[in-house]
Tab-separated table of C-alpha atoms in Angstrom:
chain	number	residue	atom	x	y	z
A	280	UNK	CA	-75.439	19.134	4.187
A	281	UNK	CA	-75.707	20.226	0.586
A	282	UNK	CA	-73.477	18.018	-1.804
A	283	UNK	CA	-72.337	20.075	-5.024
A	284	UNK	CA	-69.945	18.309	-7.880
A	285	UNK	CA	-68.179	20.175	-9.852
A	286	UNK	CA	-67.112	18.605	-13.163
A	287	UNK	CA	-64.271	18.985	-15.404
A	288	UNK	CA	-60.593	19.090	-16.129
A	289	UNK	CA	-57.635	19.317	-13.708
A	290	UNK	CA	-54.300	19.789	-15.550
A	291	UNK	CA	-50.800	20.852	-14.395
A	292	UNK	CA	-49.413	24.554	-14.619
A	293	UNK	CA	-46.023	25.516	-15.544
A	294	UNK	CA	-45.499	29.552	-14.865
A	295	UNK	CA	-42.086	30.219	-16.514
A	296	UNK	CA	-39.754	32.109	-14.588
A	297	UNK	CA	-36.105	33.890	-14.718
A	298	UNK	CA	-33.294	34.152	-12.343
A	299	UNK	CA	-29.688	34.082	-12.570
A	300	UNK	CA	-29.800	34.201	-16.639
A	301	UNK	CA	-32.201	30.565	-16.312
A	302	UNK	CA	-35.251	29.774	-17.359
A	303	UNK	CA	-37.267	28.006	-13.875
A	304	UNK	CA	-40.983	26.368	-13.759
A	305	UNK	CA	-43.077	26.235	-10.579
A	306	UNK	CA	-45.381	23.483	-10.995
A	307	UNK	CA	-49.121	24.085	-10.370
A	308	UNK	CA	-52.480	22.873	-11.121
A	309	UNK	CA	-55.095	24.386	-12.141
A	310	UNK	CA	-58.689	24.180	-13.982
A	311	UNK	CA	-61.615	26.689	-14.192
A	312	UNK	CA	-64.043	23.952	-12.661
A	313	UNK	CA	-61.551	23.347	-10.368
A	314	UNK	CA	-60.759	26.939	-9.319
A	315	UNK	CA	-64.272	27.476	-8.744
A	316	UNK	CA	-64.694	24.088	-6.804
A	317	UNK	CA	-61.974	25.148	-4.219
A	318	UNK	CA	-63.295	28.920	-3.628
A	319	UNK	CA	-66.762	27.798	-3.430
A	320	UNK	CA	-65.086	25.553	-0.160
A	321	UNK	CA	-63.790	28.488	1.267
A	322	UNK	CA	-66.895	30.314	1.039
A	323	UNK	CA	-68.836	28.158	2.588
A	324	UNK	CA	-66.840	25.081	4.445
A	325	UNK	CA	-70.169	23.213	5.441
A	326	UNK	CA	-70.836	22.193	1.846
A	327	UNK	CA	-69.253	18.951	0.392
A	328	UNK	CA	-67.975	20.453	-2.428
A	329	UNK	CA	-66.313	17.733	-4.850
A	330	UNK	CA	-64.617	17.392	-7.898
A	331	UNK	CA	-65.275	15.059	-10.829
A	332	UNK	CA	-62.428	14.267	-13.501
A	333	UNK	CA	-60.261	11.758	-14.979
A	334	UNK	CA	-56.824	11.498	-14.327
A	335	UNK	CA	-53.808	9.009	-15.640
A	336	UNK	CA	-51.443	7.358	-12.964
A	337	UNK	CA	-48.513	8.952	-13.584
A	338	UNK	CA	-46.776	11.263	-10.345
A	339	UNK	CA	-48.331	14.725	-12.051
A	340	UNK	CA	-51.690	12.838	-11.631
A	341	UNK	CA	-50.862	11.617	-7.943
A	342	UNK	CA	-49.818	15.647	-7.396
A	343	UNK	CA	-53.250	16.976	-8.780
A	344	UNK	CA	-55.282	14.761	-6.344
A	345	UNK	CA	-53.421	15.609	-3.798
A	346	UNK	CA	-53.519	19.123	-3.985
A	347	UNK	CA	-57.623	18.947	-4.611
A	348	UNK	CA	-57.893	17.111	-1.367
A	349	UNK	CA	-55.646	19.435	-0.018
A	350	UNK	CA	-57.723	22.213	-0.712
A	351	UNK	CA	-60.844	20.482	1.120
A	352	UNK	CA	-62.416	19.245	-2.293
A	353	UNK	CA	-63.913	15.563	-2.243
A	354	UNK	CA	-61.439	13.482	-4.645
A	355	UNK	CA	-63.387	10.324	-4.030
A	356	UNK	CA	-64.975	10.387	-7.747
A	357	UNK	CA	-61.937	11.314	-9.668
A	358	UNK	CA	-61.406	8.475	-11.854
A	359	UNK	CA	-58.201	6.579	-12.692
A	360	UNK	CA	-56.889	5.678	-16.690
A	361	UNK	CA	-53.895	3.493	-16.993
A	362	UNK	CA	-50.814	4.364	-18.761
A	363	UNK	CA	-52.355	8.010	-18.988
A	364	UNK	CA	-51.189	11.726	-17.795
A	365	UNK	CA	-53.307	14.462	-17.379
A	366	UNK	CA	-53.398	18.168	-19.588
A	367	UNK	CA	-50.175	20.557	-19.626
A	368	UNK	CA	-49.985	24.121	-19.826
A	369	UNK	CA	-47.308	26.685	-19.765
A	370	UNK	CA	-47.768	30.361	-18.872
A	371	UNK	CA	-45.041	32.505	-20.603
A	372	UNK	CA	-45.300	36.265	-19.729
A	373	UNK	CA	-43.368	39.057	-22.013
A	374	UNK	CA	-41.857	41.911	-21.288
A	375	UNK	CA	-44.754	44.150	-20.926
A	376	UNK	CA	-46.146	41.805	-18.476
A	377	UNK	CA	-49.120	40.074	-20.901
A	378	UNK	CA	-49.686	36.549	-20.527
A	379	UNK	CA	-49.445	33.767	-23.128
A	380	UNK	CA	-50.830	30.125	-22.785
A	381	UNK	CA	-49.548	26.596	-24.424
A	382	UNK	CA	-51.407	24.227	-24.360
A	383	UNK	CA	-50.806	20.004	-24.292
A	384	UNK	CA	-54.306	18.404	-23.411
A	385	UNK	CA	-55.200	16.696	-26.409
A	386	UNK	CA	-54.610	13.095	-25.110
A	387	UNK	CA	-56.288	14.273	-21.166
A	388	UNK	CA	-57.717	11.730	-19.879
A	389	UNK	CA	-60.442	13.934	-18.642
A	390	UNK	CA	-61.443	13.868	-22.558
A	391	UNK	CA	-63.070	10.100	-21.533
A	392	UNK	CA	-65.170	11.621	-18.813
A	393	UNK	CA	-68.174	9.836	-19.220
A	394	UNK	CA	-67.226	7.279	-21.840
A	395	UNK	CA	-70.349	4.545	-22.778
A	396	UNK	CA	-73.017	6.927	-21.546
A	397	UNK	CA	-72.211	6.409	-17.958
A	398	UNK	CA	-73.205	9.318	-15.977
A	399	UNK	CA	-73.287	7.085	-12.302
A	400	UNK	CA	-70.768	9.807	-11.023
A	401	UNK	CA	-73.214	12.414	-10.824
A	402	UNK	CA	-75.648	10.271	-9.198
A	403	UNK	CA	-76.068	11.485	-4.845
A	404	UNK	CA	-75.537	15.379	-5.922
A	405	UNK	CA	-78.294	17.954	-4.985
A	406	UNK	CA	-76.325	20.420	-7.619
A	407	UNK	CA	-73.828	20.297	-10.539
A	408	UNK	CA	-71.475	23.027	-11.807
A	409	UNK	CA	-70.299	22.327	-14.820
A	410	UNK	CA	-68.489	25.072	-17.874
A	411	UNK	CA	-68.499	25.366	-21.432
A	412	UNK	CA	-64.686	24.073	-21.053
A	413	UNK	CA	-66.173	20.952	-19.710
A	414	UNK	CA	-68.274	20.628	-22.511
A	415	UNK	CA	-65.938	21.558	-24.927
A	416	UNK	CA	-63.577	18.894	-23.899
A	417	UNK	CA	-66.263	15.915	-24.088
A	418	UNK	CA	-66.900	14.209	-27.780
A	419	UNK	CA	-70.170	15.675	-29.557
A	420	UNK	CA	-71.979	12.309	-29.064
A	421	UNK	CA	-71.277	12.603	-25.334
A	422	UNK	CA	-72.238	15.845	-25.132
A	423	UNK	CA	-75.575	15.459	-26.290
A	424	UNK	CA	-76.084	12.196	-23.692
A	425	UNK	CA	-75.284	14.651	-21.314
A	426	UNK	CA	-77.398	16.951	-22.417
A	427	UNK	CA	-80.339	14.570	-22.662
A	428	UNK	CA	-79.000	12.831	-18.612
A	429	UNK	CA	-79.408	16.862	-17.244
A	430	UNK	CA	-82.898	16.870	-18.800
A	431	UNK	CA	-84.068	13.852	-17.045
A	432	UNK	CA	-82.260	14.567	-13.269
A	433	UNK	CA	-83.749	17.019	-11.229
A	434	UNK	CA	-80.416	17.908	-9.711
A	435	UNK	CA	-79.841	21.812	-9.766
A	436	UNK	CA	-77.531	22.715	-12.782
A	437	UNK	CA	-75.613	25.728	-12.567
A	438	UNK	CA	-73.373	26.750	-15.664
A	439	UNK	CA	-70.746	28.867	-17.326
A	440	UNK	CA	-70.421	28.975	-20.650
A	441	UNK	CA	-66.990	30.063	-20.306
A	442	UNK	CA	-66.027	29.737	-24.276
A	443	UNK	CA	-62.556	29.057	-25.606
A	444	UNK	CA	-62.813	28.816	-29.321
A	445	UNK	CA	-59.862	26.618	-30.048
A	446	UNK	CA	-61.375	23.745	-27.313
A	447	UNK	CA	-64.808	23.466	-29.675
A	448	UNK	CA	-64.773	21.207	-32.810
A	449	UNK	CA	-67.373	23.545	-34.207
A	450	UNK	CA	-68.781	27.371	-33.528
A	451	UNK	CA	-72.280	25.941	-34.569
A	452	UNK	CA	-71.938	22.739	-31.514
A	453	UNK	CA	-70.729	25.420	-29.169
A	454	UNK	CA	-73.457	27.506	-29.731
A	455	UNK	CA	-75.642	24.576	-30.037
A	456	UNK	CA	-74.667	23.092	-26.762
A	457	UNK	CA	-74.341	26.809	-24.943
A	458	UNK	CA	-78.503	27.522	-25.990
A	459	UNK	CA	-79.414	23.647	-24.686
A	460	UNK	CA	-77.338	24.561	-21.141
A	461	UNK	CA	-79.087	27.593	-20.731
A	462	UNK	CA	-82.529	26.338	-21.409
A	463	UNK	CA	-81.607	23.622	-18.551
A	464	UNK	CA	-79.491	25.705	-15.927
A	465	UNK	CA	-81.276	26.461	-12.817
A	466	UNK	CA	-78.630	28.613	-12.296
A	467	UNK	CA	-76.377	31.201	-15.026
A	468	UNK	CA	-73.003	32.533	-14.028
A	469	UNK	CA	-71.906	33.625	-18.406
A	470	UNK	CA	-70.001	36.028	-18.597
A	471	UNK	CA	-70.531	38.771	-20.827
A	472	UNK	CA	-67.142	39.107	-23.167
A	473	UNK	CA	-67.911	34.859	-23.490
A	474	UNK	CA	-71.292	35.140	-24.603
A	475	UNK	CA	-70.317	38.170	-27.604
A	476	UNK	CA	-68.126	36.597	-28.925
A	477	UNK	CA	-69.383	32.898	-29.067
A	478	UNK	CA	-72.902	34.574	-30.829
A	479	UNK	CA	-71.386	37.566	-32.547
A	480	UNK	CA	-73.537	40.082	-30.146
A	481	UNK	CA	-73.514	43.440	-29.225
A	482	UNK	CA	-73.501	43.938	-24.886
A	483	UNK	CA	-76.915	45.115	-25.316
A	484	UNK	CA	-78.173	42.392	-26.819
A	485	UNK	CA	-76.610	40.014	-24.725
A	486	UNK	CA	-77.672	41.804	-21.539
A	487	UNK	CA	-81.280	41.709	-23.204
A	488	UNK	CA	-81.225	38.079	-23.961
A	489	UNK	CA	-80.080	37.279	-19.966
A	490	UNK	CA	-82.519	39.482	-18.670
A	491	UNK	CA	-84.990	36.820	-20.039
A	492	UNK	CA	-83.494	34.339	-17.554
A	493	UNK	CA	-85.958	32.301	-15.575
A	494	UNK	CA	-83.330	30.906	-12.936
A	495	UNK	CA	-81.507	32.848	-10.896
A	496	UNK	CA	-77.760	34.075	-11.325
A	497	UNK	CA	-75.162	36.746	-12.663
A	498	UNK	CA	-73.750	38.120	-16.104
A	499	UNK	CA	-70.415	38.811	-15.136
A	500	UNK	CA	-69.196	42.493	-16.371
A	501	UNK	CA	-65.828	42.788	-14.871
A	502	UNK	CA	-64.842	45.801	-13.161
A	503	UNK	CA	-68.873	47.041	-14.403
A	504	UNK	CA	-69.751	44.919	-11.747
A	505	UNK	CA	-72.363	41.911	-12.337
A	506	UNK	CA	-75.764	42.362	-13.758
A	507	UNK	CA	-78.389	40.415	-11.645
A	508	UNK	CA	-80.551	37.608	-13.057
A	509	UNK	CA	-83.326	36.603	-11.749
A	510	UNK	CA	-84.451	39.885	-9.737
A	511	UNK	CA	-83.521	43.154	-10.179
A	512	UNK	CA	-80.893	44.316	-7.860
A	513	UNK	CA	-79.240	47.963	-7.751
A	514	UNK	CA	-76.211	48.276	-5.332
A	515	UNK	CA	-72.644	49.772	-6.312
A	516	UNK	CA	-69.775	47.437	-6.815
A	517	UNK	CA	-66.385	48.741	-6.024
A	518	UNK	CA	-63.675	48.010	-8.311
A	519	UNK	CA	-60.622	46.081	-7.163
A	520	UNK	CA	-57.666	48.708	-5.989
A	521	UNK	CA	-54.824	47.068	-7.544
A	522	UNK	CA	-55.026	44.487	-10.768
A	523	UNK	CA	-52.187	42.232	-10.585
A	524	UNK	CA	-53.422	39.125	-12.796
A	525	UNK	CA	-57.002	38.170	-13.629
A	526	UNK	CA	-56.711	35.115	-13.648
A	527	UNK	CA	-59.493	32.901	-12.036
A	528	UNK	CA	-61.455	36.204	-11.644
A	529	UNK	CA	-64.558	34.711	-13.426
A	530	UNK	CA	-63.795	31.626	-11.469
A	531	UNK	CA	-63.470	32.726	-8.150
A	532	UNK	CA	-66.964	34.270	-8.970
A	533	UNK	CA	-68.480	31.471	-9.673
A	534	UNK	CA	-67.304	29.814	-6.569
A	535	UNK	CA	-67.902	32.623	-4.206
A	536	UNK	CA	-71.851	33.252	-5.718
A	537	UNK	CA	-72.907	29.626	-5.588
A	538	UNK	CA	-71.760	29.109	-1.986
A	539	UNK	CA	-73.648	32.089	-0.840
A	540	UNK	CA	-76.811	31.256	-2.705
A	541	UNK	CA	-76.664	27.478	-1.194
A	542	UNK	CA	-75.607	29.253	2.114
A	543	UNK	CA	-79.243	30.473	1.737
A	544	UNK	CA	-77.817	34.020	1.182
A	545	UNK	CA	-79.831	36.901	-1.038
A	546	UNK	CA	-79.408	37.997	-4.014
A	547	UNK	CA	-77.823	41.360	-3.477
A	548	UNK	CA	-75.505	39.520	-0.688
A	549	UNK	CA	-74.294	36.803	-3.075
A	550	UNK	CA	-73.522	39.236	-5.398
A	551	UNK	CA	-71.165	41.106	-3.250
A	552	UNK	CA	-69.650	38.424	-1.932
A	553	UNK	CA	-68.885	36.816	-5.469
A	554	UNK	CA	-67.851	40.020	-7.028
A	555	UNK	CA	-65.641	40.970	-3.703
A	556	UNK	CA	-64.451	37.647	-3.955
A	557	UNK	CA	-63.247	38.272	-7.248
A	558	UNK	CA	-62.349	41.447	-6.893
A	559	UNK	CA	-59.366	40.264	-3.943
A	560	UNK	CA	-58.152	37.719	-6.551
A	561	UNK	CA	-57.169	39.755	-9.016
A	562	UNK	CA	-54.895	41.462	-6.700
A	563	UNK	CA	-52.670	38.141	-6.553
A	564	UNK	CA	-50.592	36.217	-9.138
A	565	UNK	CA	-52.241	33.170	-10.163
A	566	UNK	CA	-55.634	31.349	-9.762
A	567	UNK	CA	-55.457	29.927	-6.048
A	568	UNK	CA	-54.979	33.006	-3.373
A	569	UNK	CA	-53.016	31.923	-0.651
A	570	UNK	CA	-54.974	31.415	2.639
């Protein structure tokens, strides 16, 4: 059985809500690794799929183990902090329907992920998914550890750069960080929007630059449909029929694409799988499609 970790941040969801002239939360949780760790289960059950973070002890931390495991993602190296509680968001949504994110994660204890240099929980894995939110979360000094522990394991690395400007202390570590990632990943899963913006480029030159890629993978071009890294591939992807909310889009992606390519799948085939996968969530409110 192949054993995959992904690695990042878990936090709890608040989607604000109206009835009866009141304001109403349903309580969630959510996390792009963690999106991605729980599709990539469905896709492809046979695969020990778990998820790496750090949570506090508080009942919101109790609730996001508990819905990882209940999800079929390994909890068993999710680490503990005392006296801790995990990243907040709320999702507001106006009245033309657009989306707007707070955020309360400075103080996560998923920040101390790999605190001292010790990378043991990523020993046993034959691959690693990890994001540029993951990254982005993690002191410099830790990042470049990591950086240098990737470089010496031969377990397959497959990455996202998935770049959120406010997470990054610097555009000049991001992009630092996002070129060393690259050079390592076995497998690249950027998506295209991401990798403009985080080195000012044109979609030409960004599709140039990926289709330099020595792994294998996908440059994610919404409804455009993926571009194929790796090998050439030429097959029509048809657009979803109804968007509802794209969120988790890019995530569900991820998960469906790896699964298929560890599955032993080809190229074309993990491609529509990952963008049909997509494609389906996007027709659904929130990140985690109901079974």
């Amino acid at each position: 059985m192949t054993k995959i970790a992904c690695i990042g941040e878990a936090m709890i969801e608040l989607a604000m809500t109206q009835g009866a002239g009141r304001d109403f939360a349903a309580v969630g949780v959510a996390g792009d690794t963690l999106n991605t760790a729980i599709y990539m289960h469905r896709s492809a059950p046979d695969i020990q799929v778990d998820y790496i973070t750090r949570v506090g002890d508080d009942p919101f931390s109790d609730k996001i183990r508990s819905f990882i495991a209940a999800n079929g993602v390994g909890t068993q190296r999710i680490g503990r902090v005392r006296n801790a509680s995990p990243g907040l968001y709320a999702i507001t949504t106006n009245e033309y329907g657009e989306r707007a994110f707070t955020y309360w994660r400075n103080a996560s204890p998923a920040r101390t992920l790999f605190a001292g240099g010790d990378f043991s929980a990523l020993d046993g894995y034959d691959a690693l998914y990890i994001s540029g939110i993951t990254m982005a979360i993690l002191p410099h000094a830790v990042r470049l550890q990591l950086i240098q522990w990737l470089h010496d394991s031969n377990s397959v690395l497959i990455y996202d750069s998935n770049y959120r400007p406010n997470l990054w202390d610097s555009r000049n570590n991001a992009q630092m960080v996002t070129r060393a990632m690259w050079a390592r990943a076995d497998v690249a899963l950027p998506s295209i929007d991401d990798e403009m913006l985080l080195f000012d480029e044109e979609a030409h030159e960004t599709e140039a630059r990926f289709a330099a890629f020595q792994g294998r993978g996908a440059l994610k071009r919404g409804a455009e449909g993926p571009m194929s890294l790796g090998e050439p591939v030429t097959q029509t992807y048809p657009p979803a029929s109804d968007v509802i909310d794209t969120t988790a889009a890019g995530d569900s992606f991820n998960g469906a694409y790896v699964a298929a390519v560890l599955a032993g799948a080809s190229q074309a085939e993990a491609l529509m799988r990952a963008h049909e996968m997509a494609a389906l969530v996007v027709q659904h409110s929130g990140a985690i499609v109901p079974l």
